[in-house]
JSON list of C-alpha atoms in Angstrom, two decimals:
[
{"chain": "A", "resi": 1, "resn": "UNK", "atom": "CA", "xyz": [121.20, 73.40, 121.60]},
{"chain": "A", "resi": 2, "resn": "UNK", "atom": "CA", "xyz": [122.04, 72.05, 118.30]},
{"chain": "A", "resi": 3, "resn": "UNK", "atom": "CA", "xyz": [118.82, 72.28, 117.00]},
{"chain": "A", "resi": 4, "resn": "UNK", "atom": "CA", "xyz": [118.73, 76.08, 117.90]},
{"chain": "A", "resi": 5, "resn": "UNK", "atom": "CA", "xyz": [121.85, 77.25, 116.21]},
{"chain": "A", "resi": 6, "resn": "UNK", "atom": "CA", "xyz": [120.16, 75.09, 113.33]},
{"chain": "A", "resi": 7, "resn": "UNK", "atom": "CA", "xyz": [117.28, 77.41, 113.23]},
{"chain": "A", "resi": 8, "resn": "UNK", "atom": "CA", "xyz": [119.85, 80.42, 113.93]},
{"chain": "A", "resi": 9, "resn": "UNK", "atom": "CA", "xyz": [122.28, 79.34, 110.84]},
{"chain": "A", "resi": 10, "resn": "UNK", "atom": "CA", "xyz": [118.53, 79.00, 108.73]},
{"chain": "A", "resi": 11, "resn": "UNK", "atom": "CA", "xyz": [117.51, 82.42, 109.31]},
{"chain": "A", "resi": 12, "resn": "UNK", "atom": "CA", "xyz": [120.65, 84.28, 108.20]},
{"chain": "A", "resi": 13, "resn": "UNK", "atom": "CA", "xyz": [120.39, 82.29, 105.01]},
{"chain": "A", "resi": 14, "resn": "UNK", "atom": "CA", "xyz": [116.81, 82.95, 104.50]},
{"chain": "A", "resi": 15, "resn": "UNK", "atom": "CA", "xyz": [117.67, 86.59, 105.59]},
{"chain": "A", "resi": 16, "resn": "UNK", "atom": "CA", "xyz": [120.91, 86.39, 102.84]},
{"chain": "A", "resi": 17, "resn": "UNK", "atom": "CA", "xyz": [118.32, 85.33, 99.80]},
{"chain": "A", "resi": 18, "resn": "UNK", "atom": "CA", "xyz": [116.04, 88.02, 100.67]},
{"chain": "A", "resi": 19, "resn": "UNK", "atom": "CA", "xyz": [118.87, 90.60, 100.18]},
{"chain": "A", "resi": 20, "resn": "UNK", "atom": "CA", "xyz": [120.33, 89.37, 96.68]},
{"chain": "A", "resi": 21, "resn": "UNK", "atom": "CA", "xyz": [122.09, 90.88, 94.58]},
{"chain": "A", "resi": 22, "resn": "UNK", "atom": "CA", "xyz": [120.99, 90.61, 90.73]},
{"chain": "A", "resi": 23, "resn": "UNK", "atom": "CA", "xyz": [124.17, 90.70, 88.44]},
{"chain": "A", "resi": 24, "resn": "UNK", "atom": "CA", "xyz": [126.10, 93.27, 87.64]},
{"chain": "A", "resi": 25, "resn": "UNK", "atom": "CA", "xyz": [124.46, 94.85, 84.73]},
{"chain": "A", "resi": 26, "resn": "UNK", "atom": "CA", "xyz": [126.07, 97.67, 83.23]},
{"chain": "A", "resi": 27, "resn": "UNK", "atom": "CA", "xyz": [127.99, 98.46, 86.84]},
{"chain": "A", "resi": 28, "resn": "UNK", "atom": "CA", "xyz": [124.72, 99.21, 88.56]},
{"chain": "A", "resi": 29, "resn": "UNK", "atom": "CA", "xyz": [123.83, 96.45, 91.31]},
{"chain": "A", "resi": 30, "resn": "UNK", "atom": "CA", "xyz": [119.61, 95.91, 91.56]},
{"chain": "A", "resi": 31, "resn": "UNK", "atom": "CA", "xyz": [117.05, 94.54, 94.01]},
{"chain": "A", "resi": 32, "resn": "UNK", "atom": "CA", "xyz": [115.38, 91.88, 92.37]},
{"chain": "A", "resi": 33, "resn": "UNK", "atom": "CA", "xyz": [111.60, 92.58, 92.38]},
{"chain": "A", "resi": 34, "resn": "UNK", "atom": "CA", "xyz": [110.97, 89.16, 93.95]},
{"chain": "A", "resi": 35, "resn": "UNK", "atom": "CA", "xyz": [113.40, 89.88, 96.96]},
{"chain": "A", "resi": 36, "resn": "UNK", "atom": "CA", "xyz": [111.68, 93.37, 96.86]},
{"chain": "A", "resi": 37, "resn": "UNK", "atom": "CA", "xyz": [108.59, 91.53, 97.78]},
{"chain": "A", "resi": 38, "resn": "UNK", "atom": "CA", "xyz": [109.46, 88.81, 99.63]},
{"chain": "A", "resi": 39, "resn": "UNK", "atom": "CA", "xyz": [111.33, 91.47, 102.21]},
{"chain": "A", "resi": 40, "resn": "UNK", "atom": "CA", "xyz": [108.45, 93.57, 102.51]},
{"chain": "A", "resi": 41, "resn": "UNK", "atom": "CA", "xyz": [105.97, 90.68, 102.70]},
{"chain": "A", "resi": 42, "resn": "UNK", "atom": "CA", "xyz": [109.06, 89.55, 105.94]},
{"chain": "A", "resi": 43, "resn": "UNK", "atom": "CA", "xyz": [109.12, 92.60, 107.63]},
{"chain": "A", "resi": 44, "resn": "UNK", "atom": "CA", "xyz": [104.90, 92.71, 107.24]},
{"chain": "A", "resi": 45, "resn": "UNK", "atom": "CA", "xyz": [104.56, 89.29, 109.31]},
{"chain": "A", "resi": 46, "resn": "UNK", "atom": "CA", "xyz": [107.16, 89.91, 111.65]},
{"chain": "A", "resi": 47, "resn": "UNK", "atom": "CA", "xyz": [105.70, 93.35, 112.48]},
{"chain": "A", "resi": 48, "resn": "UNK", "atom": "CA", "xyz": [102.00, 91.70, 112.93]},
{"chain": "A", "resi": 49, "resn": "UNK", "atom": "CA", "xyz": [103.77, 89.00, 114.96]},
{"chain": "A", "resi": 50, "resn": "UNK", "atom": "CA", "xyz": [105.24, 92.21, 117.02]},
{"chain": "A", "resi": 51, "resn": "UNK", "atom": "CA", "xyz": [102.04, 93.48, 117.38]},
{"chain": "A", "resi": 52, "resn": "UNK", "atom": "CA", "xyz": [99.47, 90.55, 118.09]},
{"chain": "A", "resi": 53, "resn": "UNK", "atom": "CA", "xyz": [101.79, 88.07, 118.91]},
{"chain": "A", "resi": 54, "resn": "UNK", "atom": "CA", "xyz": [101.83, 88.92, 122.81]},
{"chain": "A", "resi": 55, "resn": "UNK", "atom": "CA", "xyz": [98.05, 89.59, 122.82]},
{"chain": "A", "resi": 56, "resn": "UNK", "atom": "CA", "xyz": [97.34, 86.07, 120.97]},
{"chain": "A", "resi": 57, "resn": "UNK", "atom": "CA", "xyz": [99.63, 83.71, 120.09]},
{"chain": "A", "resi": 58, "resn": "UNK", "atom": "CA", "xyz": [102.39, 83.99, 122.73]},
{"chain": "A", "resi": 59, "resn": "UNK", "atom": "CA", "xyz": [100.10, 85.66, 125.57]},
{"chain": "A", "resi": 60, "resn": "UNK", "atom": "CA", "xyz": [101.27, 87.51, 128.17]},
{"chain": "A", "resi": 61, "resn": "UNK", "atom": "CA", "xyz": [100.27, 86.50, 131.90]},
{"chain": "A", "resi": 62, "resn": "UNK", "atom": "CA", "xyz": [96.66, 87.30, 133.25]},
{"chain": "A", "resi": 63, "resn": "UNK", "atom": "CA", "xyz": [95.97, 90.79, 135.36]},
{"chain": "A", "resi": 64, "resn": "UNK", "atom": "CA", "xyz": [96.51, 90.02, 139.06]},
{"chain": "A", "resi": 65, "resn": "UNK", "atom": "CA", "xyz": [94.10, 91.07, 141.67]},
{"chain": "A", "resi": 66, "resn": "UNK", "atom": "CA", "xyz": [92.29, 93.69, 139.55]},
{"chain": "A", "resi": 67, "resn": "UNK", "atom": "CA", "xyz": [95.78, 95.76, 138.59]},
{"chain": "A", "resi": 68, "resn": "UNK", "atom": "CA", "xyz": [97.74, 95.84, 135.30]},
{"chain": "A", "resi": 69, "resn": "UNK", "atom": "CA", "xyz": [101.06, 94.65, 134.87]},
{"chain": "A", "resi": 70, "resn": "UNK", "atom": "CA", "xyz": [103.97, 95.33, 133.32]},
{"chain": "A", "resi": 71, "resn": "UNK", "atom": "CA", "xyz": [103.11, 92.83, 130.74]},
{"chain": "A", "resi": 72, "resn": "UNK", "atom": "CA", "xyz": [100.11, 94.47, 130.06]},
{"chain": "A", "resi": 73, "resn": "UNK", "atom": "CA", "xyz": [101.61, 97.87, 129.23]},
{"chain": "A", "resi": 74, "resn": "UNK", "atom": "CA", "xyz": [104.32, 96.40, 127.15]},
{"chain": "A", "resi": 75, "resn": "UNK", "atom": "CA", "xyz": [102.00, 94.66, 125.04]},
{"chain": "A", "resi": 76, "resn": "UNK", "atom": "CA", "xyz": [99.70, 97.76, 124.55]},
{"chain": "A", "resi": 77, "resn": "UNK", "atom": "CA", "xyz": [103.14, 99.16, 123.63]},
{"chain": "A", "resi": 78, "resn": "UNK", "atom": "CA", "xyz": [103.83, 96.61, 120.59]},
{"chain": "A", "resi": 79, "resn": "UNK", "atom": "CA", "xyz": [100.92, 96.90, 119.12]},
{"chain": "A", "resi": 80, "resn": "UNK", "atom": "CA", "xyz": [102.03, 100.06, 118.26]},
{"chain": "A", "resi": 81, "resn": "UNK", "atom": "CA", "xyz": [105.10, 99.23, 117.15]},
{"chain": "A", "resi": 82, "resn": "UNK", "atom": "CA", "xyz": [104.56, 96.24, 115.55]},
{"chain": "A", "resi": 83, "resn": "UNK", "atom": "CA", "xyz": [101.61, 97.99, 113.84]},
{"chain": "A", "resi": 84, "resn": "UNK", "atom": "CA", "xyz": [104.10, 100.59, 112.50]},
{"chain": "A", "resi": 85, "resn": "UNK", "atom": "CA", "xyz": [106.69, 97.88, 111.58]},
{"chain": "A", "resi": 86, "resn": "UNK", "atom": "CA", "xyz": [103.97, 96.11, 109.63]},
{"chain": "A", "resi": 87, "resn": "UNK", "atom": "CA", "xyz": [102.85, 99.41, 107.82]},
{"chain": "A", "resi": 88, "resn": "UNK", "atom": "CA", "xyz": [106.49, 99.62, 106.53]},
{"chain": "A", "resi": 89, "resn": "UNK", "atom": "CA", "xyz": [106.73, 96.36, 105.39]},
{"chain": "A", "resi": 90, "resn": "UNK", "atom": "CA", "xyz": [103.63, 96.96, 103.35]},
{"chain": "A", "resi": 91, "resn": "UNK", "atom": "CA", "xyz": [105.32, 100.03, 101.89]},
{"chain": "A", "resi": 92, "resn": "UNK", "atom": "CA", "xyz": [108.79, 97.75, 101.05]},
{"chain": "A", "resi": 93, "resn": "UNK", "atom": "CA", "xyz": [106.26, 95.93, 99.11]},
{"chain": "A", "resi": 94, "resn": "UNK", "atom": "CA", "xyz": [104.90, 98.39, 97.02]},
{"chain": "A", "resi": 95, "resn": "UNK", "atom": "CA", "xyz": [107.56, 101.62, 96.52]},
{"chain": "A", "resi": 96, "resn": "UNK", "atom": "CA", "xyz": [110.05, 101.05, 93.94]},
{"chain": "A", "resi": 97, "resn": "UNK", "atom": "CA", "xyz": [112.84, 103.79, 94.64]},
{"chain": "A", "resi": 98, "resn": "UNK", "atom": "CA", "xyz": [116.12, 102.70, 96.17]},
{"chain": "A", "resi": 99, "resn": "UNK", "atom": "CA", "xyz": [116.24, 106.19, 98.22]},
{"chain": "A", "resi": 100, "resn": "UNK", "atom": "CA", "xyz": [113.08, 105.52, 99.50]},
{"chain": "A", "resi": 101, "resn": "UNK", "atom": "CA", "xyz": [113.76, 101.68, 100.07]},
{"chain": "A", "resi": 102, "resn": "UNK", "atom": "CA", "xyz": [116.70, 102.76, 102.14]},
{"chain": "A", "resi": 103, "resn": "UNK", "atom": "CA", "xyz": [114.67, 104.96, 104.24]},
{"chain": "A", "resi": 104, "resn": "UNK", "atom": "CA", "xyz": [112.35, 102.46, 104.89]},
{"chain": "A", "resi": 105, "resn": "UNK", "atom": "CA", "xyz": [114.55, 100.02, 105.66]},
{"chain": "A", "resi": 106, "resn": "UNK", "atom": "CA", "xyz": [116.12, 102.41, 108.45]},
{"chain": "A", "resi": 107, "resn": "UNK", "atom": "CA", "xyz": [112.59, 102.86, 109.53]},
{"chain": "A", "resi": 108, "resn": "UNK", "atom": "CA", "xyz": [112.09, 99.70, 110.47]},
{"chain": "A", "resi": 109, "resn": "UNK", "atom": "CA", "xyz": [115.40, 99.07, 111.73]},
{"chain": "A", "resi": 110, "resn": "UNK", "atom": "CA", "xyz": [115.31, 101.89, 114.33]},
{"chain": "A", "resi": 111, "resn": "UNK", "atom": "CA", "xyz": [111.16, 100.53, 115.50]},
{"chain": "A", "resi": 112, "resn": "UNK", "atom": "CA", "xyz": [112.70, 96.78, 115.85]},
{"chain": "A", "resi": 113, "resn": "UNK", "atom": "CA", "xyz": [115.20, 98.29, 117.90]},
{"chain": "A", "resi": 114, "resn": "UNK", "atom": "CA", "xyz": [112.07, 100.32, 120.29]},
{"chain": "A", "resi": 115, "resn": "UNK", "atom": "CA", "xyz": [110.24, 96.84, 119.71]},
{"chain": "A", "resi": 116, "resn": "UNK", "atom": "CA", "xyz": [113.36, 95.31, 121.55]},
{"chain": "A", "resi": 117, "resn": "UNK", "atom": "CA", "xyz": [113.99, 97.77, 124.07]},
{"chain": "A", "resi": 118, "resn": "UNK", "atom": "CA", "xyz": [110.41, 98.09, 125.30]},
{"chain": "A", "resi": 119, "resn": "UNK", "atom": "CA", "xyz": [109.78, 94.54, 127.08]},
{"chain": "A", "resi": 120, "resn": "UNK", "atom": "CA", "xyz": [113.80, 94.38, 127.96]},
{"chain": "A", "resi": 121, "resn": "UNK", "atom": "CA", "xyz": [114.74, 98.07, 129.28]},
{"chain": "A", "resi": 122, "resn": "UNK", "atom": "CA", "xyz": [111.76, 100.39, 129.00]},
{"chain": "A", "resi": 123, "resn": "UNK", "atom": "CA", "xyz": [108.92, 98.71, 130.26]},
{"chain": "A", "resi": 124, "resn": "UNK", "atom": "CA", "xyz": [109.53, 95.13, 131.13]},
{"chain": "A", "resi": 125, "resn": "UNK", "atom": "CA", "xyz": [107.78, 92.22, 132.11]},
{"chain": "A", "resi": 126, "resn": "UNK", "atom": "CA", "xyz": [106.78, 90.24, 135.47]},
{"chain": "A", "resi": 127, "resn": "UNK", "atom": "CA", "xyz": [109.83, 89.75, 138.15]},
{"chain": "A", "resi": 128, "resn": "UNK", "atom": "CA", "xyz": [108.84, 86.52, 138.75]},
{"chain": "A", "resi": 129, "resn": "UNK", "atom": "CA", "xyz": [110.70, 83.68, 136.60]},
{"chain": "A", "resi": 130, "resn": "UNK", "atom": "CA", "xyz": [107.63, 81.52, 136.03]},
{"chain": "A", "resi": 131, "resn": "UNK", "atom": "CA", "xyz": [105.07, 83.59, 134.97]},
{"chain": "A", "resi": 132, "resn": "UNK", "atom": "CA", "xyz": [104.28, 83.24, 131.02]},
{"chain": "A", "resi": 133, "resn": "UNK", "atom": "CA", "xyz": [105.73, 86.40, 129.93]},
{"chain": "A", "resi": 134, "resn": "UNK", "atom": "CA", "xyz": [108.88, 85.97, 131.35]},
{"chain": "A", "resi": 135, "resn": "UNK", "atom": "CA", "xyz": [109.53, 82.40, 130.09]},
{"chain": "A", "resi": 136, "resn": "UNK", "atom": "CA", "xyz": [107.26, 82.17, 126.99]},
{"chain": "A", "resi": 137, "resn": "UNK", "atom": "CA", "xyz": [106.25, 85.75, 125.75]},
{"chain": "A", "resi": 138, "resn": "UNK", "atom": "CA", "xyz": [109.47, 87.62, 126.20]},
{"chain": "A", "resi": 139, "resn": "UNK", "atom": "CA", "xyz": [111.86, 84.89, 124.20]},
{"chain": "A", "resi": 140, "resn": "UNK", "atom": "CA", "xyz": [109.58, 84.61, 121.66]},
{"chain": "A", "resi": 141, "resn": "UNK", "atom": "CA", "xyz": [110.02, 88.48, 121.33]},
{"chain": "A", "resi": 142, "resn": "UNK", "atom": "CA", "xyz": [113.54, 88.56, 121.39]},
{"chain": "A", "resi": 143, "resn": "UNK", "atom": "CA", "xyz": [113.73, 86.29, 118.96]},
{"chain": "A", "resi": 144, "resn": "UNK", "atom": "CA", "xyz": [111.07, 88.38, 116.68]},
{"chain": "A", "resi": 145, "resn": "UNK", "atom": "CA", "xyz": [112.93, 91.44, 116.88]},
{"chain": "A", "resi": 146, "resn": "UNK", "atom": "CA", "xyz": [116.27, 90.85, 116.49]},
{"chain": "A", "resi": 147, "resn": "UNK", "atom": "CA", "xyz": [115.46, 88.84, 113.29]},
{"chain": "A", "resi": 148, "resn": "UNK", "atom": "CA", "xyz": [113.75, 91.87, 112.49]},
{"chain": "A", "resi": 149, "resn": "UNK", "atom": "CA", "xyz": [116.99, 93.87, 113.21]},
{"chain": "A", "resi": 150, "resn": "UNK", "atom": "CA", "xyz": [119.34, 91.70, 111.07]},
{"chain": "A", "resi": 151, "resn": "UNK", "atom": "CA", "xyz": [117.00, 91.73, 108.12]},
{"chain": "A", "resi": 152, "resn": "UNK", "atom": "CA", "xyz": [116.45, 95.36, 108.13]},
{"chain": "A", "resi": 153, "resn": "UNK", "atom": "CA", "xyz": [120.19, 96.43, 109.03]},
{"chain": "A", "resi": 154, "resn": "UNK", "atom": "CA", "xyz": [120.79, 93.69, 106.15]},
{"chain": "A", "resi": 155, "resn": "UNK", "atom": "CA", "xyz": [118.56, 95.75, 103.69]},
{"chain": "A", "resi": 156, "resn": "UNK", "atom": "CA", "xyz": [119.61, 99.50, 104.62]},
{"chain": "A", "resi": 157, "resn": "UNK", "atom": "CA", "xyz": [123.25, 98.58, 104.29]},
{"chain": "A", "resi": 158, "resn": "UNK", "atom": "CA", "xyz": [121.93, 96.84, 101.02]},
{"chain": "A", "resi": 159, "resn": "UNK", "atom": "CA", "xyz": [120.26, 99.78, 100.00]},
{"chain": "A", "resi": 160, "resn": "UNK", "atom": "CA", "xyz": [122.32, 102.89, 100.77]},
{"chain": "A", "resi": 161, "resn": "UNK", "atom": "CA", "xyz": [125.52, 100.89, 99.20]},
{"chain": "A", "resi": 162, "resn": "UNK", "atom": "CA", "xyz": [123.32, 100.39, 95.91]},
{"chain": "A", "resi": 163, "resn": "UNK", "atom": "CA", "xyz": [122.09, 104.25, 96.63]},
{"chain": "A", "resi": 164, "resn": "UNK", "atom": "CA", "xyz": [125.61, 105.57, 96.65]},
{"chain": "A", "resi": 165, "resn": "UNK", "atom": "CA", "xyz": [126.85, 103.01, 93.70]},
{"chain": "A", "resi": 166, "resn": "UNK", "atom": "CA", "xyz": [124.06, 104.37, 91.57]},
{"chain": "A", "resi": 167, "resn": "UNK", "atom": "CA", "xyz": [124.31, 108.15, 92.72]},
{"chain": "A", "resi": 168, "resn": "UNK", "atom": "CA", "xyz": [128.07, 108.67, 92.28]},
{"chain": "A", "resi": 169, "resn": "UNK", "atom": "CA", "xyz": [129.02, 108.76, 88.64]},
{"chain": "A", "resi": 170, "resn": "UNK", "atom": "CA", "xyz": [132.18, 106.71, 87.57]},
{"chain": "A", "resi": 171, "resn": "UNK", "atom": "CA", "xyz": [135.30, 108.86, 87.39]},
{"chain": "A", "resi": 172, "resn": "UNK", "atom": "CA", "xyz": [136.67, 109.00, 83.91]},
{"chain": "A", "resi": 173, "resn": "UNK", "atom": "CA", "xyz": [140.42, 109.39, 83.13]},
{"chain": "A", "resi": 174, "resn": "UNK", "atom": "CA", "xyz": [141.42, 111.47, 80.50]},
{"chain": "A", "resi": 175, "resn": "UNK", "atom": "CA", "xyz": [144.36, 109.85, 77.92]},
{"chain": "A", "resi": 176, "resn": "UNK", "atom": "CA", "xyz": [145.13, 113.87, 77.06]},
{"chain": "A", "resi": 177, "resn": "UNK", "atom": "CA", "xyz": [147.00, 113.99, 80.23]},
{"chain": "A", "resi": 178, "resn": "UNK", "atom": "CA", "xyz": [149.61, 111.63, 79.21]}
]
């Protein structure tokens, strides 16, 4: 139990150092270009993991007696949505506007959210409490999107704050008036 709220408590501060802040520099806050990069290159792997990750890595239980299971379908399912997730991270990567950013950001924040609901609420995996899916595949998913969800709520909040800092000009107070 300890060891997992370790890895929980490491992941918000790897999530915290991939949202910096770069000083405040003539009252405008920036995205470093590094954490820029390293949040799209984030969001990239955790969308592949989204996508391939039940298919390969943590599998999903075999077909029984020629039909397809709910496992099956929800995995078809991610690799959409992972594959979209993935596409966005790529973009993060590459686009430099903080409007754009933002919109991103919410992008991938609202498919981590589908990504979660899909094996939990709209699909679902095997009833039974021993297959694979249910004790390997579907924690390992949880886990996958809702880090996805932190980091990307993390980086839209980021990102329309800066947005809004950078859009509104500072209100200046006439001396005249005195």
């Amino acid at each position: 139990m300890l060891l997992e709220q370790h890895k929980v408590l490491w992941l918000f501060y790897l999530a915290s150092q991939l949202i910096s802040v770069k000083g405040e520099k003539g009252g405008k806050m920036s995205m470093k270009r590094t954490s820029r990069l390293a949040l799209g290159i984030f969001i990239l792997i955790l969308g592949i993991l989204i996508a391939l990750g039940p298919q390969y890595i943590f599998k999903i239980c075999e077909q029984h007696h020629g039909t397809t299971t709910a496992c099956f379908w929800t995995a078809r399912a991610l690799i959409g949505v992972g594959g979209v997730i993935a596409l966005l991270g790529a973009a993060v990567i590459f686009l430099k506007s903080t409007p754009l950013l933002a919109g991103l950001s919410l992008a991938v924040l609202l498919n981590s959210i589908l990504a979660f609901l899909i094996p939990n609420l709209l699909i679902g995996v095997c009833g039974e409490a021993t297959m694979d899916c249910r004790v390997v595949t579907l924690p390992a998913l949880n886990i996958l999107t809702i880090l996805s969800i932190i980091i990307s709520a993390g980086s839209t909040g980021f990102l329309f704050v800066k947005y809004r800092k950078e859009s509104v000009p500072d209100a200046h107070v006439s001396s005249e008036l005195d």
